[in-house]
Amino acid sequence: LEELTRNSLGGSTVVWNSAISACENVGRWQHALQLLEEMRLQTVACDVITYSAAVSACQKGKQWELSLKLLGRMQHERLVPNVIACNAAMLACGVAPWPQALHLLNNLRLRAMQPNVLTYSAATRAFK
């Protein structure tokens, strides 16, 4: 993975995002996070799509704490999480204490983001 990233991904955020999404799609959340860290080391700009893909990868790996940490890191980097990232984190919270999902739902409203059907479905799962 390291050799691949150093030799072939270059400095394009879009290419890195695609690689992180590919890791998400095959259930390799650890590799997605490694790519995210490698982006930072190589000073490739991370964007909302980068983090959304990484959060989704963590969600699919049932890593709710990492999903929430990534959302916090987005905000630290002055990126506003989109509904996709928040939904993924909320889905990950299906295996977490329900107050985490409630907090995410409230944050969507505070940011004037429009929750969608998936948002409410994820919240419902978390509250069970």
N, CA, C and O atoms as a MOPAC input file, in Angstrom:
PM7 MOZYME 1SCF
protein

 N      0.82900 1    -1.19500 1     0.00000 1
 C      0.00000 1     0.00000 1     0.00000 1
 C      0.87100 1     1.25500 1     0.00000 1
 O      0.60600 1     2.19700 1    -0.74700 1
 N      1.91100 1     1.26700 1     0.84100 1
 C      2.78700 1     2.44000 1     0.90100 1
 C      3.45500 1     2.70000 1    -0.43900 1
 O      3.49800 1     3.83500 1    -0.91200 1
 N      3.97400 1     1.64300 1    -1.04400 1
 C      4.65600 1     1.79900 1    -2.33200 1
 C      3.69400 1     2.28900 1    -3.39700 1
 O      4.03400 1     3.15200 1    -4.20700 1
 N      2.49600 1     1.73600 1    -3.39200 1
 C      1.48500 1     2.15600 1    -4.34400 1
 C      1.17400 1     3.63600 1    -4.18900 1
 O      1.10400 1     4.36200 1    -5.18000 1
 N      0.98700 1     4.08700 1    -2.96300 1
 C      0.62600 1     5.48600 1    -2.75300 1
 C      1.76600 1     6.41600 1    -3.13600 1
 O      1.53700 1     7.46000 1    -3.74600 1
 N      2.97200 1     6.05100 1    -2.79000 1
 C      4.10900 1     6.91800 1    -3.11200 1
 C      4.36000 1     7.01100 1    -4.60700 1
 O      4.73600 1     8.06700 1    -5.11700 1
 N      4.15300 1     5.90700 1    -5.30500 1
 C      4.52700 1     5.85300 1    -6.70700 1
 C      3.42400 1     6.21900 1    -7.68100 1
 O      3.71400 1     6.61400 1    -8.81000 1
 N      2.18300 1     6.10100 1    -7.28300 1
 C      1.17600 1     6.25400 1    -8.31900 1
 C      0.03900 1     7.22800 1    -8.04200 1
 O     -0.64000 1     7.63200 1    -8.98600 1
 N     -0.20000 1     7.62100 1    -6.80600 1
 C     -1.35200 1     8.48500 1    -6.57100 1
 C     -1.05300 1     9.96000 1    -6.81100 1
 O     -1.96500 1    10.72400 1    -7.12500 1
 N      0.18600 1    10.37100 1    -6.67300 1
 C      0.54100 1    11.75600 1    -6.95200 1
 C     -0.13300 1    12.73600 1    -6.00800 1
 O     -0.47800 1    12.40200 1    -4.87500 1
 N     -0.31100 1    13.95400 1    -6.50200 1
 C     -0.83100 1    15.02300 1    -5.65800 1
 C     -2.27300 1    15.38800 1    -5.89900 1
 O     -2.73400 1    16.41700 1    -5.40600 1
 N     -2.99700 1    14.57900 1    -6.64100 1
 C     -4.38200 1    14.89100 1    -6.96500 1
 C     -5.32700 1    14.41100 1    -5.86800 1
 O     -5.39700 1    13.21600 1    -5.57900 1
 N     -6.04000 1    15.32900 1    -5.27000 1
 C     -7.01200 1    14.98600 1    -4.23500 1
 C     -8.05100 1    14.01300 1    -4.78300 1
 O     -8.45900 1    13.08600 1    -4.08300 1
 N     -8.48100 1    14.21400 1    -6.02200 1
 C     -9.50800 1    13.36100 1    -6.61800 1
 C     -9.03500 1    11.91100 1    -6.68800 1
 O     -9.80600 1    10.99400 1    -6.41000 1
 N     -7.78400 1    11.70100 1    -7.05500 1
 C     -7.24400 1    10.34300 1    -7.15000 1
 C     -7.18700 1     9.70400 1    -5.76500 1
 O     -7.57100 1     8.54600 1    -5.60100 1
 N     -6.71300 1    10.44600 1    -4.77200 1
 C     -6.66000 1     9.93200 1    -3.39800 1
 C     -8.06000 1     9.61800 1    -2.89400 1
 O     -8.27700 1     8.58800 1    -2.25600 1
 N     -9.01600 1    10.50800 1    -3.17800 1
 C    -10.39700 1    10.27200 1    -2.75000 1
 C    -10.93900 1     8.98100 1    -3.35900 1
 O    -11.64300 1     8.22000 1    -2.69500 1
 N    -10.61000 1     8.74600 1    -4.61300 1
 C    -11.05500 1     7.51900 1    -5.28200 1
 C    -10.45900 1     6.29400 1    -4.60800 1
 O    -11.13900 1     5.28400 1    -4.43100 1
 N     -9.19600 1     6.38500 1    -4.23300 1
 C     -8.53800 1     5.25900 1    -3.56000 1
 C     -9.17800 1     4.99300 1    -2.19400 1
 O     -9.39100 1     3.83900 1    -1.82000 1
 N     -9.48300 1     6.06700 1    -1.44900 1
 C    -10.12700 1     5.90400 1    -0.14300 1
 C    -11.52000 1     5.30700 1    -0.32000 1
 O    -11.92800 1     4.43800 1     0.45100 1
 N    -12.24500 1     5.76800 1    -1.32600 1
 C    -13.58000 1     5.21600 1    -1.60700 1
 C    -13.49700 1     3.74400 1    -1.98900 1
 O    -14.36000 1     2.95100 1    -1.61200 1
 N    -12.46000 1     3.37800 1    -2.73800 1
 C    -12.28200 1     1.96900 1    -3.10600 1
 C    -12.06000 1     1.12400 1    -1.85300 1
 O    -12.60200 1     0.02500 1    -1.73800 1
 N    -11.27300 1     1.63200 1    -0.92700 1
 C    -11.06200 1     0.91800 1     0.34400 1
 C    -12.38500 1     0.77500 1     1.09100 1
 O    -12.68000 1    -0.27900 1     1.65400 1
 N    -13.16400 1     1.82900 1     1.09000 1
 C    -14.48000 1     1.78700 1     1.74400 1
 C    -15.34000 1     0.69900 1     1.11700 1
 O    -15.98000 1    -0.07500 1     1.82900 1
 N    -15.35900 1     0.63400 1    -0.20600 1
 C    -16.22800 1    -0.30700 1    -0.91900 1
 C    -15.86800 1    -1.76500 1    -0.68800 1
 O    -16.72300 1    -2.64100 1    -0.81700 1
 N    -14.61600 1    -2.03600 1    -0.34800 1
 C    -14.20800 1    -3.42900 1    -0.10900 1
 C    -14.01600 1    -3.72400 1     1.38200 1
 O    -13.46600 1    -4.76100 1     1.75100 1
 N    -14.46800 1    -2.81200 1     2.22500 1
 C    -14.43100 1    -3.04700 1     3.66800 1
 C    -13.05800 1    -2.93200 1     4.30900 1
 O    -12.79500 1    -3.56900 1     5.32900 1
 N    -12.19000 1    -2.13600 1     3.72700 1
 C    -10.82800 1    -1.97000 1     4.25300 1
 C    -10.68400 1    -0.60900 1     4.93600 1
 O     -9.95800 1     0.26300 1     4.46100 1
 N    -11.38800 1    -0.44500 1     6.05700 1
 C    -11.37100 1     0.84100 1     6.73600 1
 C     -9.97200 1     1.21100 1     7.20700 1
 O     -9.61700 1     2.39000 1     7.21900 1
 N     -9.16800 1     0.21800 1     7.59800 1
 C     -7.80300 1     0.50500 1     8.06000 1
 C     -6.96700 1     1.11500 1     6.93700 1
 O     -6.21500 1     2.06600 1     7.15000 1
 N     -7.11200 1     0.55100 1     5.73900 1
 C     -6.37300 1     1.08400 1     4.59000 1
 C     -6.84600 1     2.48600 1     4.22100 1
 O     -6.04900 1     3.34000 1     3.83400 1
 N     -8.14800 1     2.70900 1     4.34500 1
 C     -8.68000 1     4.04700 1     4.07200 1
 C     -8.03400 1     5.07400 1     4.99700 1
 O     -7.66400 1     6.16500 1     4.56400 1
 N     -7.90200 1     4.71600 1     6.27600 1
 C     -7.27600 1     5.63700 1     7.22800 1
 C     -5.78300 1     5.79900 1     6.94600 1
 O     -5.23200 1     6.88300 1     7.13800 1
 N     -5.12800 1     4.73700 1     6.49500 1
 C     -3.71900 1     4.84700 1     6.12500 1
 C     -3.55000 1     5.80500 1     4.94800 1
 O     -2.62200 1     6.61400 1     4.92700 1
 N     -4.44000 1     5.71100 1     3.98400 1
 C     -4.38300 1     6.62700 1     2.84400 1
 C     -4.61500 1     8.06700 1     3.28500 1
 O     -3.93500 1     8.98400 1     2.82500 1
 N     -5.57000 1     8.25600 1     4.17100 1
 C     -5.84500 1     9.59700 1     4.68700 1
 C     -4.60400 1    10.17300 1     5.35900 1
 O     -4.25300 1    11.33300 1     5.14000 1
 N     -3.95100 1     9.36900 1     6.16900 1
 C     -2.73400 1     9.83200 1     6.84900 1
 C     -1.61200 1    10.09700 1     5.85300 1
 O     -0.86100 1    11.06200 1     5.99800 1
 N     -1.50100 1     9.25500 1     4.85900 1
 C     -0.46200 1     9.44500 1     3.83300 1
 C     -0.71500 1    10.73700 1     3.04900 1
 O      0.22700 1    11.43200 1     2.66800 1
 N     -1.97900 1    11.05100 1     2.81300 1
 C     -2.31300 1    12.32300 1     2.14800 1
 C     -1.75900 1    13.48800 1     2.95000 1
 O     -1.14800 1    14.40700 1     2.40500 1
 N     -1.98200 1    13.43200 1     4.23800 1
 C     -1.51700 1    14.51900 1     5.10900 1
 C      0.00100 1    14.60200 1     5.09500 1
 O      0.56000 1    15.69800 1     5.05000 1
 N      0.68200 1    13.44700 1     5.13300 1
 C      2.14500 1    13.43200 1     5.11900 1
 C      2.71200 1    13.99400 1     3.81600 1
 O      3.75900 1    14.64100 1     3.80400 1
 N      1.99900 1    13.73200 1     2.72400 1
 C      2.45900 1    14.21800 1     1.42800 1
 C      1.87600 1    15.59300 1     1.09000 1
 O      2.01800 1    16.07800 1    -0.03300 1
 N      1.23400 1    16.20300 1     2.05300 1
 C      0.60600 1    17.52400 1     1.93700 1
 C     -0.34600 1    17.63800 1     0.73900 1
 O     -0.38700 1    18.65200 1     0.04200 1
 N     -1.10400 1    16.56500 1     0.53000 1
 C     -2.17800 1    16.59600 1    -0.45800 1
 C     -3.40900 1    17.12600 1     0.26700 1
 O     -3.73100 1    16.66700 1     1.36200 1
 N     -4.08900 1    18.07700 1    -0.33200 1
 C     -5.24700 1    18.71000 1     0.31000 1
 C     -6.38900 1    17.71600 1     0.49400 1
 O     -6.82700 1    17.06800 1    -0.45700 1
 N     -6.85600 1    17.60900 1     1.72200 1
 C     -8.04200 1    16.81300 1     2.02600 1
 C     -9.26800 1    17.71200 1     1.89300 1
 O     -9.21400 1    18.89300 1     2.23400 1
 N    -10.35700 1    17.16100 1     1.40200 1
 C    -11.58100 1    17.93900 1     1.29400 1
 C    -12.72800 1    17.17500 1     1.95000 1
 O    -12.52200 1    16.12800 1     2.56300 1
 N    -13.92000 1    17.70500 1     1.81400 1
 C    -15.09400 1    17.09000 1     2.43700 1
 C    -15.30300 1    15.67800 1     1.88800 1
 O    -15.69700 1    14.77600 1     2.62800 1
 N    -15.04400 1    15.48600 1     0.60500 1
 C    -15.21900 1    14.16400 1     0.00600 1
 C    -14.21800 1    13.18000 1     0.59800 1
 O    -14.56700 1    12.02800 1     0.85600 1
 N    -12.99000 1    13.61100 1     0.81600 1
 C    -11.96800 1    12.76300 1     1.42800 1
 C    -12.46200 1    12.23300 1     2.76000 1
 O    -12.44700 1    11.02800 1     3.01200 1
 N    -12.89800 1    13.14700 1     3.60600 1
 C    -13.33800 1    12.75400 1     4.94000 1
 C    -14.64600 1    11.96200 1     4.91000 1
 O    -14.82900 1    11.04000 1     5.70400 1
 N    -15.54400 1    12.31200 1     4.01000 1
 C    -16.80300 1    11.56900 1     3.91400 1
 C    -16.53200 1    10.10800 1     3.57000 1
 O    -17.15200 1     9.20600 1     4.13300 1
 N    -15.60600 1     9.88200 1     2.64500 1
 C    -15.24800 1     8.50400 1     2.26600 1
 C    -14.60100 1     7.77600 1     3.43700 1
 O    -14.89400 1     6.60400 1     3.67600 1
 N    -13.72600 1     8.45500 1     4.16700 1
 C    -13.06300 1     7.83100 1     5.32000 1
 C    -14.07000 1     7.53400 1     6.43400 1
 O    -14.01500 1     6.47200 1     7.05400 1
 N    -14.98200 1     8.46200 1     6.68500 1
 C    -16.02100 1     8.23600 1     7.70100 1
 C    -16.89200 1     7.04900 1     7.28300 1
 O    -17.23200 1     6.20500 1     8.11200 1
 N    -17.24800 1     6.98500 1     6.01500 1
 C    -18.06400 1     5.86900 1     5.51800 1
 C    -17.32500 1     4.54400 1     5.65700 1
 O    -17.92500 1     3.52600 1     6.00000 1
 N    -16.01900 1     4.55900 1     5.38900 1
 C    -15.21900 1     3.33700 1     5.54500 1
 C    -15.24000 1     2.88400 1     7.00500 1
 O    -15.38700 1     1.69500 1     7.28600 1
 N    -15.09400 1     3.82300 1     7.92400 1
 C    -15.13800 1     3.48300 1     9.35200 1
 C    -16.51700 1     2.99000 1     9.75500 1
 O    -16.63900 1     2.06900 1    10.56100 1
 N    -17.54300 1     3.59200 1     9.20400 1
 C    -18.91200 1     3.16400 1     9.49700 1
 C    -19.11600 1     1.72100 1     9.07200 1
 O    -19.68400 1     0.92400 1     9.81900 1
 N    -18.65400 1     1.38200 1     7.87700 1
 C    -18.82400 1     0.00700 1     7.39500 1
 C    -18.01200 1    -0.98100 1     8.22400 1
 O    -18.35500 1    -2.16100 1     8.30300 1
 N    -16.93600 1    -0.49900 1     8.84100 1
 C    -16.14900 1    -1.33800 1     9.72800 1
 C    -16.61500 1    -1.29400 1    11.17100 1
 O    -15.95200 1    -1.82100 1    12.06400 1
 N    -17.77500 1    -0.65300 1    11.39700 1
 C    -18.35700 1    -0.52600 1    12.73700 1
 C    -17.41900 1     0.17600 1    13.72100 1
 O    -17.35800 1    -0.16700 1    14.90200 1
 N    -16.70600 1     1.14800 1    13.21300 1
 C    -15.75500 1     1.91900 1    14.01400 1
 C    -16.36100 1     3.28700 1    14.33000 1
 O    -15.90900 1     4.30500 1    13.80600 1
 N    -17.38400 1     3.30800 1    15.18900 1
 C    -18.11600 1     4.54300 1    15.44600 1
 C    -17.23400 1     5.61400 1    16.08100 1
 O    -17.38200 1     6.79600 1    15.77100 1
 N    -16.32900 1     5.22300 1    16.95400 1
 C    -15.47400 1     6.22500 1    17.60600 1
 C    -14.56400 1     6.91200 1    16.59300 1
 O    -14.35500 1     8.12400 1    16.65200 1
 N    -14.02200 1     6.12200 1    15.66000 1
 C    -13.17800 1     6.71600 1    14.61900 1
 C    -13.99100 1     7.60900 1    13.69200 1
 O    -13.50800 1     8.64900 1    13.24500 1
 N    -15.22300 1     7.20600 1    13.40400 1
 C    -16.09800 1     8.04800 1    12.57200 1
 C    -16.28900 1     9.41500 1    13.21100 1
 O    -16.20700 1    10.44400 1    12.54000 1
 N    -16.54400 1     9.41400 1    14.50700 1
 C    -16.74600 1    10.68500 1    15.20600 1
 C    -15.45400 1    11.49800 1    15.27300 1
 O    -15.48300 1    12.72300 1    15.15600 1
 N    -14.32600 1    10.82000 1    15.45900 1
 C    -13.04500 1    11.52500 1    15.47800 1
 C    -12.76000 1    12.18900 1    14.13400 1
 O    -12.25000 1    13.30900 1    14.07800 1
 N    -13.09300 1    11.48800 1    13.05700 1
 C    -12.87500 1    12.07100 1    11.72900 1
 C    -13.75900 1    13.30000 1    11.51200 1
 O    -13.32300 1    14.28000 1    10.90800 1
 N    -14.98700 1    13.25100 1    11.99800 1
 C    -15.85400 1    14.43800 1    11.89500 1
 C    -15.23700 1    15.60800 1    12.65800 1
 O    -15.24500 1    16.74400 1    12.18500 1
 N    -14.70700 1    15.31700 1    13.83300 1
 C    -14.04700 1    16.36400 1    14.61300 1
 C    -12.82000 1    16.91100 1    13.90900 1
 O    -12.55000 1    18.11100 1    13.94900 1
 N    -12.07900 1    16.02000 1    13.26300 1
 C    -10.88400 1    16.45700 1    12.53100 1
 C    -11.26400 1    17.33500 1    11.33900 1
 O    -10.56200 1    18.29000 1    11.00700 1
 N    -12.38000 1    16.99700 1    10.70500 1
 C    -12.87300 1    17.83800 1     9.60400 1
 C    -13.09600 1    19.26200 1    10.10200 1
 O    -12.64800 1    20.22900 1     9.48500 1
 N    -13.78200 1    19.36800 1    11.20400 1
 C    -14.09800 1    20.68200 1    11.74500 1
 C    -12.82600 1    21.41100 1    12.16800 1
 O    -12.71400 1    22.62500 1    12.00200 1
 N    -11.87600 1    20.66700 1    12.71200 1
 C    -10.58900 1    21.25400 1    13.09900 1
 C     -9.87100 1    21.83000 1    11.87400 1
 O     -9.17900 1    22.84300 1    11.97300 1
 N    -10.04100 1    21.18600 1    10.74000 1
 C     -9.43400 1    21.65700 1     9.49500 1
 C    -10.33600 1    22.63600 1     8.75200 1
 O    -10.10300 1    22.95400 1     7.58600 1
 N    -11.35800 1    23.10300 1     9.43900 1
 C    -12.30000 1    24.09200 1     8.90800 1
 C    -13.08100 1    23.59700 1     7.68500 1
 O    -13.41800 1    24.36800 1     6.78600 1
 N    -13.35300 1    22.30800 1     7.68000 1
 C    -14.21300 1    21.71500 1     6.66900 1
 C    -15.56000 1    21.43500 1     7.31300 1
 O    -15.61600 1    20.93100 1     8.43400 1
 N    -16.62400 1    21.75000 1     6.63100 1
 C    -17.96100 1    21.53000 1     7.17200 1
 C    -18.44200 1    20.15600 1     6.72000 1
 O    -18.58600 1    19.91300 1     5.52200 1
 N    -18.69000 1    19.25400 1     7.67400 1
 C    -19.18300 1    17.92400 1     7.29200 1
 C    -20.48500 1    18.03900 1     6.50800 1
 O    -21.35800 1    18.84100 1     6.83800 1
 N    -20.59600 1    17.22800 1     5.47300 1
 C    -21.83300 1    17.22200 1     4.70100 1
 C    -22.77700 1    16.16100 1     5.25000 1
 O    -22.43100 1    15.43100 1     6.17900 1
 N    -23.96400 1    16.08100 1     4.67500 1
 C    -24.97200 1    15.13700 1     5.15200 1
 C    -24.46800 1    13.70300 1     4.99300 1
 O    -24.77600 1    12.84800 1     5.82400 1
 N    -23.70600 1    13.43300 1     3.94700 1
 C    -23.18000 1    12.08000 1     3.71800 1
 C    -22.28200 1    11.66100 1     4.87600 1
 O    -22.42800 1    10.56300 1     5.41300 1
 N    -21.36100 1    12.52600 1     5.25600 1
 C    -20.45300 1    12.20900 1     6.36900 1
 C    -21.23000 1    12.05100 1     7.67300 1
 O    -20.97100 1    11.13000 1     8.44700 1
 N    -22.16900 1    12.93800 1     7.91000 1
 C    -22.96300 1    12.85200 1     9.14800 1
 C    -23.82600 1    11.59600 1     9.17600 1
 O    -23.96300 1    10.95500 1    10.21800 1
 N    -24.40700 1    11.24800 1     8.03200 1
 C    -25.21000 1    10.02100 1     7.97100 1
 C    -24.35200 1     8.79400 1     8.24900 1
 O    -24.75800 1     7.90200 1     8.99400 1
 N    -23.16400 1     8.75000 1     7.64900 1
 C    -22.26700 1     7.60900 1     7.85800 1
 C    -21.88400 1     7.50000 1     9.33300 1
 O    -21.87700 1     6.40900 1     9.90300 1
 N    -21.57100 1     8.63000 1     9.93800 1
 C    -21.21800 1     8.61700 1    11.35800 1
 C    -22.41300 1     8.17600 1    12.19800 1
 O    -22.25500 1     7.43700 1    13.17000 1
 N    -23.60100 1     8.62700 1    11.82500 1
 C    -24.79000 1     8.24100 1    12.57600 1
 C    -25.07700 1     6.75200 1    12.40800 1
 O    -25.48500 1     6.09000 1    13.36200 1
 N    -24.86800 1     6.21900 1    11.20300 1
 C    -25.02600 1     4.77700 1    10.99800 1
 C    -24.02200 1     4.00900 1    11.84600 1
 O    -24.34600 1     2.96300 1    12.41000 1
 N    -22.80900 1     4.52700 1    11.93300 1
 C    -21.79600 1     3.89300 1    12.78200 1
 C    -22.23300 1     3.91100 1    14.24000 1
 O    -21.89300 1     3.01300 1    15.01000 1
 N    -22.98200 1     4.93200 1    14.61100 1
 C    -23.45400 1     5.04500 1    15.99700 1
 C    -24.54600 1     4.03300 1    16.31300 1
 O    -25.00500 1     3.95800 1    17.45200 1
 N    -24.96900 1     3.25500 1    15.32200 1
 C    -25.91100 1     2.17700 1    15.57700 1
 C    -25.34500 1     1.14400 1    16.54400 1
 O    -26.09000 1     0.38900 1    17.16900 1
 N    -24.01100 1     1.12000 1    16.66000 1
 C    -23.36700 1     0.21700 1    17.62100 1
 C    -22.78400 1     1.00900 1    18.79000 1
 O    -22.02100 1     0.47300 1    19.59400 1
 N    -23.14400 1     2.27600 1    18.87600 1
 C    -22.61600 1     3.17100 1    19.91500 1
 C    -23.74800 1     3.57300 1    20.86100 1
 O    -24.91600 1     3.28500 1    20.60000 1
 N    -23.39800 1     4.23000 1    21.94200 1
 C    -24.43800 1     4.78100 1    22.81100 1
 C    -25.30200 1     5.79200 1    22.03600 1
 O    -24.76400 1     6.62600 1    21.30700 1
 N    -26.61000 1     5.72600 1    22.18500 1
 C    -27.51800 1     6.55900 1    21.40300 1
 C    -27.29400 1     8.06900 1    21.54000 1
 O    -27.60600 1     8.79400 1    20.59500 1
 N    -26.77500 1     8.58500 1    22.65600 1
 C    -26.57600 1    10.03500 1    22.72500 1
 C    -25.63700 1    10.56400 1    21.62400 1
 O    -25.73900 1    11.72600 1    21.23000 1
 N    -24.73800 1     9.72400 1    21.13900 1
 C    -23.84000 1    10.15700 1    20.05500 1
 C    -24.65100 1    10.47400 1    18.79800 1
 O    -24.40900 1    11.48700 1    18.14200 1
 N    -25.59600 1     9.62500 1    18.47000 1
 C    -26.43500 1     9.84700 1    17.28800 1
 C    -27.30300 1    11.09000 1    17.46800 1
 O    -27.48400 1    11.86200 1    16.52600 1
 N    -27.83200 1    11.28300 1    18.65300 1
 C    -28.64200 1    12.47000 1    18.93100 1
 C    -27.81500 1    13.74300 1    18.76000 1
 O    -28.29000 1    14.73700 1    18.21000 1
 N    -26.58000 1    13.69800 1    19.23700 1
 C    -25.66500 1    14.83900 1    19.08500 1
 C    -25.43500 1    15.15400 1    17.59500 1
 O    -25.46400 1    16.31900 1    17.19900 1
 N    -25.21300 1    14.13800 1    16.78700 1
 C    -25.01300 1    14.34100 1    15.34400 1
 C    -26.25700 1    14.92500 1    14.69000 1
 O    -26.16500 1    15.83000 1    13.86100 1
 N    -27.40700 1    14.41200 1    15.06200 1
 C    -28.66400 1    14.91100 1    14.50500 1
 C    -28.86000 1    16.38000 1    14.86600 1
 O    -29.27000 1    17.17500 1    14.02000 1
 N    -28.57700 1    16.74000 1    16.09100 1
 C    -28.68200 1    18.14200 1    16.50700 1
 C    -27.68500 1    19.02100 1    15.76100 1
 O    -28.00700 1    20.15100 1    15.39400 1
 N    -26.47200 1    18.50900 1    15.53300 1
 C    -25.47100 1    19.28300 1    14.78800 1
 C    -25.90800 1    19.56500 1    13.36600 1
 O    -25.62900 1    20.64000 1    12.83400 1
 N    -26.58900 1    18.61600 1    12.74100 1
 C    -27.11000 1    18.85900 1    11.39500 1
 C    -28.05800 1    20.05300 1    11.41400 1
 O    -27.97600 1    20.94100 1    10.56500 1
 N    -28.93900 1    20.06000 1    12.37300 1
 C    -29.91500 1    21.15600 1    12.46300 1
 C    -29.22600 1    22.49300 1    12.75600 1
 O    -29.59600 1    23.52300 1    12.19200 1
 N    -28.22200 1    22.47000 1    13.64200 1
 C    -27.50500 1    23.70400 1    13.97000 1
 C    -26.77400 1    24.27600 1    12.76600 1
 O    -26.62300 1    25.49200 1    12.64300 1
 N    -26.32000 1    23.39900 1    11.87900 1
 C    -25.61400 1    23.84800 1    10.67900 1
 C    -26.57500 1    24.13800 1     9.52000 1
 O    -26.14700 1    24.41000 1     8.39800 1
 N    -27.85200 1    24.07700 1     9.80300 1
 C    -28.89000 1    24.32900 1     8.80200 1
 C    -28.78400 1    23.36500 1     7.62400 1
 O    -29.11000 1    23.71900 1     6.49100 1
 N    -28.31700 1    22.12700 1     7.90500 1
 C    -28.29500 1    21.09300 1     6.87900 1
 C    -29.61400 1    20.34900 1     6.92100 1
 O    -30.20800 1    20.15800 1     7.98200 1
 N    -30.05100 1    19.94100 1     5.76600 1
 C    -31.32300 1    19.25000 1     5.65900 1
 C    -31.13700 1    17.74200 1     5.85000 1
 O    -30.58700 1    17.07400 1     4.97400 1
 N    -31.59000 1    17.19900 1     6.98900 1
 C    -31.53900 1    15.73900 1     7.15100 1
 C    -32.38500 1    15.07700 1     6.07200 1
 O    -33.37500 1    15.65000 1     5.61800 1
 N    -31.99900 1    13.87300 1     5.66200 1
 C    -32.77700 1    13.16000 1     4.66100 1
 C    -33.30000 1    11.85700 1     5.25300 1
 O    -33.15000 1    11.61200 1     6.45000 1
 N    -33.91000 1    11.02500 1     4.42100 1
 C    -34.49700 1     9.77500 1     4.89500 1
 C    -33.44100 1     8.89500 1     5.55200 1
 O    -33.70400 1     8.28000 1     6.58600 1
 N    -32.25000 1     8.82900 1     4.96700 1
 C    -31.17400 1     8.02100 1     5.54300 1
 C    -30.77200 1     8.54200 1     6.92100 1
 O    -30.45900 1     7.75900 1     7.81700 1
 N    -30.77900 1     9.86000 1     7.08800 1
 C    -30.45400 1    10.46100 1     8.37600 1
 C    -31.39500 1     9.94700 1     9.46300 1
 O    -30.96000 1     9.50200 1    10.52500 1
 N    -32.68800 1    10.02000 1     9.17400 1
 C    -33.66900 1     9.60700 1    10.17200 1
 C    -33.65400 1     8.09200 1    10.38300 1
 O    -33.88800 1     7.61000 1    11.49100 1
 N    -33.37900 1     7.35000 1     9.30900 1
 C    -33.27600 1     5.89900 1     9.43400 1
 C    -32.09900 1     5.53200 1    10.32700 1
 O    -32.21400 1     4.65700 1    11.18600 1
 N    -30.96600 1     6.20100 1    10.12300 1
 C    -29.77700 1     5.94700 1    10.95900 1
 C    -30.03200 1     6.32200 1    12.40300 1
 O    -29.62000 1     5.61100 1    13.31900 1
 N    -30.70800 1     7.43300 1    12.60500 1
 C    -31.01100 1     7.86000 1    13.96800 1
 C    -31.93700 1     6.85300 1    14.65700 1
 O    -31.75000 1     6.53300 1    15.83100 1
 N    -32.91700 1     6.36500 1    13.93100 1
 C    -33.83600 1     5.38600 1    14.49000 1
 C    -33.10800 1     4.12200 1    14.91200 1
 O    -33.39200 1     3.56100 1    15.97100 1
 N    -32.16500 1     3.67000 1    14.08400 1
 C    -31.37800 1     2.47500 1    14.44100 1
 C    -30.56600 1     2.70900 1    15.70800 1
 O    -30.45900 1     1.83000 1    16.56300 1
 N    -30.00100 1     3.89300 1    15.81400 1
 C    -29.15600 1     4.19400 1    16.97200 1
 C    -29.96100 1     4.25600 1    18.26900 1
 O    -29.43900 1     3.96100 1    19.34400 1
 N    -31.23800 1     4.64100 1    18.16400 1
 C    -32.04800 1     4.80400 1    19.36300 1
 C    -32.68300 1     3.48600 1    19.82800 1
 O    -33.34000 1     3.45300 1    20.86900 1
 N    -32.49600 1     2.42200 1    19.07900 1
 C    -33.08800 1     1.11800 1    19.47800 1
 C    -32.33800 1     0.50600 1    20.62300 1
 O    -32.69300 1    -0.57900 1    21.08300 1

